[in-house]
Short mmCIF file of C-alpha atoms in Angstrom, two decimals:
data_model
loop_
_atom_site.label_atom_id
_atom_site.label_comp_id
_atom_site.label_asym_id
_atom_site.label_seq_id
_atom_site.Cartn_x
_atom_site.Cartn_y
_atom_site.Cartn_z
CA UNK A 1 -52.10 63.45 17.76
CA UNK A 2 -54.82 61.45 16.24
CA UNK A 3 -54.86 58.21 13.67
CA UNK A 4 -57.70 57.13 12.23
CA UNK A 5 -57.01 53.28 10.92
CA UNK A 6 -59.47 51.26 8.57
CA UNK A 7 -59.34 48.07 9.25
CA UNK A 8 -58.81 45.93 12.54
CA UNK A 9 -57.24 42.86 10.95
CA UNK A 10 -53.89 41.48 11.81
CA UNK A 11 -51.46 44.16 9.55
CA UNK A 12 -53.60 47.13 10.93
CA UNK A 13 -52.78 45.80 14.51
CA UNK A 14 -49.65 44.05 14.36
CA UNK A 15 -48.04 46.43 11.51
CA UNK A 16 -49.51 50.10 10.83
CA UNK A 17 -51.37 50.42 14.42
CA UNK A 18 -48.47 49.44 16.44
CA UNK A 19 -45.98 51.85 14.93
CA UNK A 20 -48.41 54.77 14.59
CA UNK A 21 -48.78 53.93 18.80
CA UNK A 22 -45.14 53.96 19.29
CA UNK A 23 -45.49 57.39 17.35
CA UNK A 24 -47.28 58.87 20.38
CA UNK A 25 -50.64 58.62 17.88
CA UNK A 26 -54.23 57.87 19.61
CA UNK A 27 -55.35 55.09 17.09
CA UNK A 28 -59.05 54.63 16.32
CA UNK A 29 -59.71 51.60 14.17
CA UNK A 30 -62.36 51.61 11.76
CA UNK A 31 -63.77 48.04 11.84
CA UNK A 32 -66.62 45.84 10.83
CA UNK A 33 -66.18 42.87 13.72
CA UNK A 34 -67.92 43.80 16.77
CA UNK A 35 -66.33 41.52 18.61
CA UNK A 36 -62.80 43.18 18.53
CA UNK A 37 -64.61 46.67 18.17
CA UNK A 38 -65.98 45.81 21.80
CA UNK A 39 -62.96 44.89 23.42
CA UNK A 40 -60.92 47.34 21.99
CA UNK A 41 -63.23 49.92 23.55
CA UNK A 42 -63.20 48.49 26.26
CA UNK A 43 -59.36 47.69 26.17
CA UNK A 44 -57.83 50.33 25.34
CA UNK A 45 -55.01 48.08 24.51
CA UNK A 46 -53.69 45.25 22.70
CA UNK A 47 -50.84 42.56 22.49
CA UNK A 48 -47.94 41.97 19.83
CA UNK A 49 -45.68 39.03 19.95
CA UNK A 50 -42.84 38.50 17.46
CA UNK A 51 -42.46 35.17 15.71
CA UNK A 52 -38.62 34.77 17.74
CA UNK A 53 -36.76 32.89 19.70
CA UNK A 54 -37.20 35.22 22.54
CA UNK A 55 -41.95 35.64 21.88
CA UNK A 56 -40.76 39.38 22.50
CA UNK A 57 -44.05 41.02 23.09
CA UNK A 58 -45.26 44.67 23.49
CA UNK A 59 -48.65 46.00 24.80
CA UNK A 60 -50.14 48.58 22.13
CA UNK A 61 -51.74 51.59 24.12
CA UNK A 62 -54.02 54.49 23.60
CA UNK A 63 -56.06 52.23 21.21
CA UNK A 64 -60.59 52.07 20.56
CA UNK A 65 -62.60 51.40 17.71
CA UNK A 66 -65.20 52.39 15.83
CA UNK A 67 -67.79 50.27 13.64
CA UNK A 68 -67.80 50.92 10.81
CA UNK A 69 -71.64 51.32 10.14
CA UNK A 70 -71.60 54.17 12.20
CA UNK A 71 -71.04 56.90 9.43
CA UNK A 72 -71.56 59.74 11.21
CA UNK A 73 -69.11 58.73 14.15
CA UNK A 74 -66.64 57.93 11.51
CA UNK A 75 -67.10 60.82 9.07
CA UNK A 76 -66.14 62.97 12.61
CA UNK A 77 -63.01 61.16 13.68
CA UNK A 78 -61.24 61.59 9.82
CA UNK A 79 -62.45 64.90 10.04
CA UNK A 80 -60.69 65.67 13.46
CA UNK A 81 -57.57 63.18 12.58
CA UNK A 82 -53.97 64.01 12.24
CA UNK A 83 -53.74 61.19 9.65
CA UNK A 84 -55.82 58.01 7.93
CA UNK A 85 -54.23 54.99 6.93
CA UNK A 86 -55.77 52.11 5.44
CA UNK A 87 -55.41 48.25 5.68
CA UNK A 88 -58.60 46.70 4.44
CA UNK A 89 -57.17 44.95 0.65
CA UNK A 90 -57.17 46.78 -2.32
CA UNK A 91 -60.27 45.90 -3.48
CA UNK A 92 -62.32 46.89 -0.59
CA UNK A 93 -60.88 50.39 -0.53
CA UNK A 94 -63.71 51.76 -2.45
CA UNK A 95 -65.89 50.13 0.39
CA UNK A 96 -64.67 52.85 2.38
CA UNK A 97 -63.97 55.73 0.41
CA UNK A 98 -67.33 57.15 0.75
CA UNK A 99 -66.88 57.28 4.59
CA UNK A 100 -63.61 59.22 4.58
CA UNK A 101 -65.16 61.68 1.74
CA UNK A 102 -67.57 62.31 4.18
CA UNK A 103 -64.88 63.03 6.90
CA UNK A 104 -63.08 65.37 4.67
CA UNK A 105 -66.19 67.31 3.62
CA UNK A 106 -67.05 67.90 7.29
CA UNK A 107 -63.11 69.18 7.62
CA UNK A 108 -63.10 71.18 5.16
CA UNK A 109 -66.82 73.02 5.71
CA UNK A 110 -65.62 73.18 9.41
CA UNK A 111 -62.51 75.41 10.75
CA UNK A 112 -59.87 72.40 10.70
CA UNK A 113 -58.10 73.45 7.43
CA UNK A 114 -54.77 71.66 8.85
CA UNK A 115 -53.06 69.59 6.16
CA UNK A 116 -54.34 65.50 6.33
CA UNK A 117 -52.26 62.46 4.88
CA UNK A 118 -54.11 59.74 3.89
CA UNK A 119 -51.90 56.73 3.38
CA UNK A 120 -53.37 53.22 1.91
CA UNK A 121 -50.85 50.69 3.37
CA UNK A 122 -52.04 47.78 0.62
CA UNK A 123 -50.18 45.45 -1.24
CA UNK A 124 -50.77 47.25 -4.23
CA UNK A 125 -49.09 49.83 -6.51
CA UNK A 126 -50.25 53.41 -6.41
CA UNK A 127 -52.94 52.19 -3.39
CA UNK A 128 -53.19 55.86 -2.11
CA UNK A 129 -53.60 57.28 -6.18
CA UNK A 130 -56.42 55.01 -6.39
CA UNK A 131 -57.98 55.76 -2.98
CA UNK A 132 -58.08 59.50 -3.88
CA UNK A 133 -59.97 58.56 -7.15
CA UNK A 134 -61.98 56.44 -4.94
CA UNK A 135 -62.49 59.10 -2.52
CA UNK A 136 -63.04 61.98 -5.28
CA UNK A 137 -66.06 60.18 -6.79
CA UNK A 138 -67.57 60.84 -3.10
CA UNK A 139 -66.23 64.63 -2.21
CA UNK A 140 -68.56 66.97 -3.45
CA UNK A 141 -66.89 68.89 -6.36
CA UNK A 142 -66.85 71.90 -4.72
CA UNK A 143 -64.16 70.84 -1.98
CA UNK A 144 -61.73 69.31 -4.63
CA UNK A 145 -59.75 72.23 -5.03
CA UNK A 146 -59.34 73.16 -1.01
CA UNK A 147 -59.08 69.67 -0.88
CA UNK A 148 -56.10 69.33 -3.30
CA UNK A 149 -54.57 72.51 -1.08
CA UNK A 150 -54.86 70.36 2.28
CA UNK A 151 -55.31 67.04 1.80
CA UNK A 152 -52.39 64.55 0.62
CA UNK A 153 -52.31 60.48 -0.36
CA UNK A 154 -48.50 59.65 -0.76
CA UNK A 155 -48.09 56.22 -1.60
CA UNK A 156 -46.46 53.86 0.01
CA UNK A 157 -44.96 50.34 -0.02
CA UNK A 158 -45.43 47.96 3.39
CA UNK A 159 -43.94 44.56 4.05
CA UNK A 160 -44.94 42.53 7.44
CA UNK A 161 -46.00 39.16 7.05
CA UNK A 162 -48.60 38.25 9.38
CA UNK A 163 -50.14 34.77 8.36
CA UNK A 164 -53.42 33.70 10.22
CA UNK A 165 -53.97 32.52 13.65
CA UNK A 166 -55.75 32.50 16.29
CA UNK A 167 -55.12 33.43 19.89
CA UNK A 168 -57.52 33.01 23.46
CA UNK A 169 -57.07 36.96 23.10
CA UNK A 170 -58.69 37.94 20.19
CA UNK A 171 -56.77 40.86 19.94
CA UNK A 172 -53.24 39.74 20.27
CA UNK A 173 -51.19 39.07 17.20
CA UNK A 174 -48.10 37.65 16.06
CA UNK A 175 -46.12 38.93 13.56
CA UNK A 176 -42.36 38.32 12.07
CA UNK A 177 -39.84 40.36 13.12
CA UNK A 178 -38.81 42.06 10.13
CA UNK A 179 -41.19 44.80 8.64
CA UNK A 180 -41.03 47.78 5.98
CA UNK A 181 -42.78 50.91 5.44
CA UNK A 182 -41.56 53.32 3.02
CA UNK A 183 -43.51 56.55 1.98
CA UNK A 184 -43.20 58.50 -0.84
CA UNK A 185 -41.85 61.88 0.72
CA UNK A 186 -42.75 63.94 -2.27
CA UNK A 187 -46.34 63.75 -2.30
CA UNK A 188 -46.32 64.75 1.57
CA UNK A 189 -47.24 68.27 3.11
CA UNK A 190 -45.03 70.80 4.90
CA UNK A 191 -45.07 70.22 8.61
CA UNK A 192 -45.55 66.49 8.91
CA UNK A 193 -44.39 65.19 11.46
CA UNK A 194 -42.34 61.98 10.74
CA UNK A 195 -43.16 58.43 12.00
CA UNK A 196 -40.48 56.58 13.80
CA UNK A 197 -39.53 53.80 12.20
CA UNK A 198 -40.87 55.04 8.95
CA UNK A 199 -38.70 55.65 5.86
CA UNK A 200 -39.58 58.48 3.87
CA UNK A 201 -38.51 58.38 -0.37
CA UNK A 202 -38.08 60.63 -3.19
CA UNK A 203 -38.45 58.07 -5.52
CA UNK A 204 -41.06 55.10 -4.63
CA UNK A 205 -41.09 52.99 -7.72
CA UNK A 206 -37.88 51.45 -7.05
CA UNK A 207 -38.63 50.08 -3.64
CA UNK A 208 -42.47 48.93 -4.30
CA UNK A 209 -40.80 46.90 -7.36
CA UNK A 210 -38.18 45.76 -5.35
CA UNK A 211 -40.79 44.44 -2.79
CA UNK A 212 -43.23 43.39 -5.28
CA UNK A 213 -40.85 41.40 -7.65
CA UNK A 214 -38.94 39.64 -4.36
CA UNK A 215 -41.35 39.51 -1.61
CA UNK A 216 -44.48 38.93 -3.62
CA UNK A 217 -43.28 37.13 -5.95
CA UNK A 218 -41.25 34.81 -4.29
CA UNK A 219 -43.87 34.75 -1.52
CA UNK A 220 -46.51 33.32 -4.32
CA UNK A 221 -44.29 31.48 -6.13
CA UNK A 222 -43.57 29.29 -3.30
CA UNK A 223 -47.26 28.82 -2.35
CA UNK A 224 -48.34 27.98 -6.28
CA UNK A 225 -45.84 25.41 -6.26
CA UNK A 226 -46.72 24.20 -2.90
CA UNK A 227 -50.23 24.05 -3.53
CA UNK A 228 -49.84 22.15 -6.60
CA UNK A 229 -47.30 19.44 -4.82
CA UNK A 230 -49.82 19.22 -1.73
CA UNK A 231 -47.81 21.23 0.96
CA UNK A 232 -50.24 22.81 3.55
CA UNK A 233 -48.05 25.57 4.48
CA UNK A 234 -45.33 27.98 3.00
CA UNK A 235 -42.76 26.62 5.47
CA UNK A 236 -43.34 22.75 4.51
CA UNK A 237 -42.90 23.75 0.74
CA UNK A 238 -39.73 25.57 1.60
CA UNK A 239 -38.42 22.48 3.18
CA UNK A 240 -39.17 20.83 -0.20
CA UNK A 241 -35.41 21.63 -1.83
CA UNK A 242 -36.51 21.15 -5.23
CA UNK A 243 -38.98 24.42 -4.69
CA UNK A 244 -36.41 26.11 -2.90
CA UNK A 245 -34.49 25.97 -5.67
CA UNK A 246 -37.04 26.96 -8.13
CA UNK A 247 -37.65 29.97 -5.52
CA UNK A 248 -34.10 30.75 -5.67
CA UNK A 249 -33.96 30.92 -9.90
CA UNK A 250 -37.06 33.25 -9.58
CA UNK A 251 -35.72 35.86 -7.60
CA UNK A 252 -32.44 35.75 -9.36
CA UNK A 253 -34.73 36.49 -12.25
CA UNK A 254 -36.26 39.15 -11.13
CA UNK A 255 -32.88 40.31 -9.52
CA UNK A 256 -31.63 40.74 -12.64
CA UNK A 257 -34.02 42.94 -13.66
CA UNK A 258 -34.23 45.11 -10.85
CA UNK A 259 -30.65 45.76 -10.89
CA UNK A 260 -30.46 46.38 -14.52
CA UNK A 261 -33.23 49.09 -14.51
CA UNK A 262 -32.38 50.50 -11.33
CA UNK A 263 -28.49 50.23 -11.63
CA UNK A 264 -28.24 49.01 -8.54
CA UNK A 265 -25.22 46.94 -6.93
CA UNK A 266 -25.81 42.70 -7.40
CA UNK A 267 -24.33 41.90 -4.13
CA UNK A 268 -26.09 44.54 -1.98
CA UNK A 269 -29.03 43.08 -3.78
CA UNK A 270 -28.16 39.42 -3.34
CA UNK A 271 -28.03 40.44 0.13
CA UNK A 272 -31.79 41.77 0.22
CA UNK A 273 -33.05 38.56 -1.31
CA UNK A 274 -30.99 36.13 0.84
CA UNK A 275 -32.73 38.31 4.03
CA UNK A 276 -36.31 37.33 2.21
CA UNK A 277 -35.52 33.73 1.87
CA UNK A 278 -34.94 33.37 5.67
CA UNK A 279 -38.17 35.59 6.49
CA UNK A 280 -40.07 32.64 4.36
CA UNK A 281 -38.43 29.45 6.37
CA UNK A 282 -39.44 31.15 9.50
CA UNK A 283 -40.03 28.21 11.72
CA UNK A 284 -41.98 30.32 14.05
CA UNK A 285 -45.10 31.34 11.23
CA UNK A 286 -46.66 29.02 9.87
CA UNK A 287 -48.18 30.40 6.77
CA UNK A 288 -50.80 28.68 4.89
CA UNK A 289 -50.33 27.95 0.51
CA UNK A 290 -53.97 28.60 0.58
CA UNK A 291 -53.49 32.33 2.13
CA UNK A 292 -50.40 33.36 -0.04
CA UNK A 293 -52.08 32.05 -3.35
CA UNK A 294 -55.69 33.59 -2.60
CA UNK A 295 -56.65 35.85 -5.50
CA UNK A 296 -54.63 34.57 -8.50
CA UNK A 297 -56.88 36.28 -10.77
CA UNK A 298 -55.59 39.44 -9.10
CA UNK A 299 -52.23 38.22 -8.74
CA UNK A 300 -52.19 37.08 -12.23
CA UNK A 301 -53.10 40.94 -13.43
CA UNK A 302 -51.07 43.27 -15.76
CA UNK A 303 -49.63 45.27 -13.09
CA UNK A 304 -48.94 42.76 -10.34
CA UNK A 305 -46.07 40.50 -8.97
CA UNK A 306 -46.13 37.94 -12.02
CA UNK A 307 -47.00 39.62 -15.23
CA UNK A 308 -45.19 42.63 -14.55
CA UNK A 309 -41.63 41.21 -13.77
CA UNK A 310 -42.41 39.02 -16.67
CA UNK A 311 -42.60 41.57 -19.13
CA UNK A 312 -39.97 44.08 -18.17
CA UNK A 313 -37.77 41.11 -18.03
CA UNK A 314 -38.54 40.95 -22.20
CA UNK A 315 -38.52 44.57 -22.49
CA UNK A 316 -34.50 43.87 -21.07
CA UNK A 317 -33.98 40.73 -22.67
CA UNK A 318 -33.55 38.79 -19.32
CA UNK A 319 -34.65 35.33 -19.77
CA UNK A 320 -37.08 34.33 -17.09
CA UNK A 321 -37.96 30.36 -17.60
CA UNK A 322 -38.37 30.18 -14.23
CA UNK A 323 -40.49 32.49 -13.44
CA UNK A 324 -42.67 31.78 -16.35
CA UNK A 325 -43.19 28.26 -14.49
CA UNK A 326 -44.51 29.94 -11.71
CA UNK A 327 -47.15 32.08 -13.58
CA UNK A 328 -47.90 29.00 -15.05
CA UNK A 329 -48.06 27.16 -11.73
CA UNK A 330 -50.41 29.88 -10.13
CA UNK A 331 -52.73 29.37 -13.56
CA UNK A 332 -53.07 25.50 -12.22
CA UNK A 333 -54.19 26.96 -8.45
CA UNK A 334 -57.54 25.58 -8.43
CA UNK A 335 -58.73 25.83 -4.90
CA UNK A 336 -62.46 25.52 -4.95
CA UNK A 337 -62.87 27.71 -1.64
CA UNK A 338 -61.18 30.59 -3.16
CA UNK A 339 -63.86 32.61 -5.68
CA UNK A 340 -61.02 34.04 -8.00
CA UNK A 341 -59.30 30.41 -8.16
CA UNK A 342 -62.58 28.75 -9.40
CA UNK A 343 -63.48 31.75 -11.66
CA UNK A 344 -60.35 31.48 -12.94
CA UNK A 345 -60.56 27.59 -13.90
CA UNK A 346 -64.09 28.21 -15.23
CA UNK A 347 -62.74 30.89 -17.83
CA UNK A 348 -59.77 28.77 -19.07
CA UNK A 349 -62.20 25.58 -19.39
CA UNK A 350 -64.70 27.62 -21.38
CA UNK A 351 -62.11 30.04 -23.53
CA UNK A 352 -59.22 28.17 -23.14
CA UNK A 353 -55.89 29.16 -21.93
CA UNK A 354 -54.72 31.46 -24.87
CA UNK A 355 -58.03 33.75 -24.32
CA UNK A 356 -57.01 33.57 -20.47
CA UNK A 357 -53.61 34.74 -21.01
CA UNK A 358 -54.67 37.61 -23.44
CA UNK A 359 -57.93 38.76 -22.07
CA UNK A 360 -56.68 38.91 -18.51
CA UNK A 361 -53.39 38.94 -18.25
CA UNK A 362 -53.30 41.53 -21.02
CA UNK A 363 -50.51 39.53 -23.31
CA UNK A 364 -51.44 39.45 -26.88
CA UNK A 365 -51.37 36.15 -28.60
CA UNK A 366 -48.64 37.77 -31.00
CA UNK A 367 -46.20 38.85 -28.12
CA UNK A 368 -43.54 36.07 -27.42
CA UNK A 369 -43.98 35.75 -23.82
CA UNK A 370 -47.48 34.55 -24.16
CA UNK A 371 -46.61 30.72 -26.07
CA UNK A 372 -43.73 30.62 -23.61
CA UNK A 373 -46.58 30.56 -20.65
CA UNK A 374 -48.63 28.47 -22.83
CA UNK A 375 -45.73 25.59 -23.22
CA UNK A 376 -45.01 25.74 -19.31
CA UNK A 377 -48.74 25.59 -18.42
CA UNK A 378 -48.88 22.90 -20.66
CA UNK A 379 -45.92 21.10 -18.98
CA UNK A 380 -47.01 21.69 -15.57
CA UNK A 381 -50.78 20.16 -16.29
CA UNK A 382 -49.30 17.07 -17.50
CA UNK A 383 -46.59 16.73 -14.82
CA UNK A 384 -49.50 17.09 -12.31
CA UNK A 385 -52.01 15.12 -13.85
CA UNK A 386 -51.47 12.05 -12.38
CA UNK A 387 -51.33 13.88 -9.07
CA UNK A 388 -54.74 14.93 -9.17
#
């Protein structure tokens, strides 16, 4: 069986490659450093350790690479693969998308008619839904309909966190123990054949919110807060008890909503977040603000880990003061090495925060929610003032 993998970072090693290896897969990673293209080549093979007491560590086999400026070469292995997954970041997924159109078009004007499943492992919603569109805008319209007949993108929801480092091995990476991958079974094609380890869903919306409200936004809401009380990693600002706390409020928030729209039991649930909490004090990772709270312009969106919480908790009347601090927090990130951070302090110092909040965020001025961010910004900015 064949995988073809874009991206060579540390998820698509230590996360999607190693379990699609332990699947009995040959994985070919589509990559852009030459570096680790080279020595996976040459390799064959790489090195996981878990962040544990015991450094467990297993050797990932029947591994190479491809760059990915090589279109042709690349266009041939998604045409002959089994299945494509993706780990690149949302937003460079239409970066790609013209390079596995290609690979589909040669499938599907060749003899290899066999059903692919092309799964985008990003912390997104609906990542696969938008690759296809992605992908469409490529295929030539001719092959949509075979390709609709042969050709699937169930979406999924992944959780490993794998914080930077660096190793004398280029290749090796460390990872926590604790991972999830969960695929929407619905969307897949008769005859695939399951990944160990995998766990396939009828319904995916529950578990991507559950991840995104608890792991993402707990994850961030620890690193805004950090950031903004001079912590260099997640693990020094969960030492800090007062965010720990504040951590602790949030995901109760956004407990409360899960379990009211999904109807799901409090202490099973209670359970799920005290499990996160633990993954985040990991004294073994050492996870940097900076990393978690990259992107706040994208983290800040309609549809992601703050906003969207935010207003289903209004739609259910769950008050959410706390989490409203933390939106408010990650509006403060101001990190001048991070484009979306100082993009995002240029538009609130030339509209101002209300146009921010609207224009962006997608809140009207009218709805309640958006003076209640306003207030805690404003309470925040003055708190930290004399800080800066």
């Amino acid at each position: 069986m064949k995988a073809v993998h874009f991206g060579a970072g540390n998820i698509g090693r230590g996360f999607i490659g190693l379990l699609l290896s332990r699947a009995g897969y040959e994985v070919t990673f589509i990559a852009r450093n030459e570096k680790k293209i080279r020595l996976l080549q040459q390799q064959k093979q790489y090195s996981v350790m878990l962040a544990n007491e015991e450094r467990d560590t297993e050797i990932v086999n029947n591994v190479t690479a491809i760059s990915g400026k090589n279109k042709a070469e690349v266009a041939s292995a998604v045409a002959t693969a089994d299945i494509v997954t993706t780990a690149v970041g949302v937003t460079a997924l239409k970066h790609i998308a013209e390079s596995i159109a290609a690979g589909i078009a040669l499938r599907l004007r060749g003899t290899n008619k066999k059903p692919l499943h092309i799964i985008a492992c990003e912390n997104a919603i609906s990542g696969s839904t938008l690759l296809k569109r992605r992908v469409y805008e490529h295929l030539p319209a001719d092959l949509h309909q075979v390709a609709d007949s042969c050709v699937a993108f169930p979406n999924t929801a992944v959780d490993r966190i794998v914080p930077v480092q660096e190793h004398d091995d280029p290749l090796k990476v460390t990872v926590e123990p604790y991972f999830e991958w969960i695929v929407d079974r619905s969307a897949m094609m008769e005859g695939f054949q399951e990944i160990a380890n995998v766990k396939y869903v009828d319904a995916l919306e529950p578990y991507i919110e559950r991840k995104l409200f608890t792991v993402n936004t707990g994850h961030c809401t620890a690193a805004y807060h950090g950031y903004l009380e001079g912590y260099e990693t997640i693990q020094e600002a969960m030492a800090d008890l007062r965010i720990r706390s504040e951590l602790s409020l949030v995901l109760s928030e956004t407990g409360s909503i899960l379990t009211s729209k999904y109807h799901w039991d409090k202490k099973k649930h209670d359970r799920y977040v005290q499990k996160m909490m633990v993954r985040f004090t990991n004294p073994l990772l050492s996870d940097s603000v900076i990393r978690v709270g990259r992107s706040p312009m994208r983290k800040l969106s309609l549809n992601d880990r703050l906003v969207r919480p935010a207003l289903q908790a209004h739609e259910l009347g769950v008050s959410i003061p706390h989490l409203t601090s933390a939106i408010a927090a990650a509006l403060l990130f101001d990190y001048e090495k991070d484009e979306e951070a100082v993009a995002l302090q240029a538009a609130i110092a030339s509209s101002g925060i209300h146009d921010v909040i609207t224009s962006h965020m997608g809140i009207p001025q009218k709805h309640a929610f958006h003076q209640e961010i306003v207030d805690s910004y404003g309470t925040l900015k003055e708190s930290y003032a004399a800080v800066k």
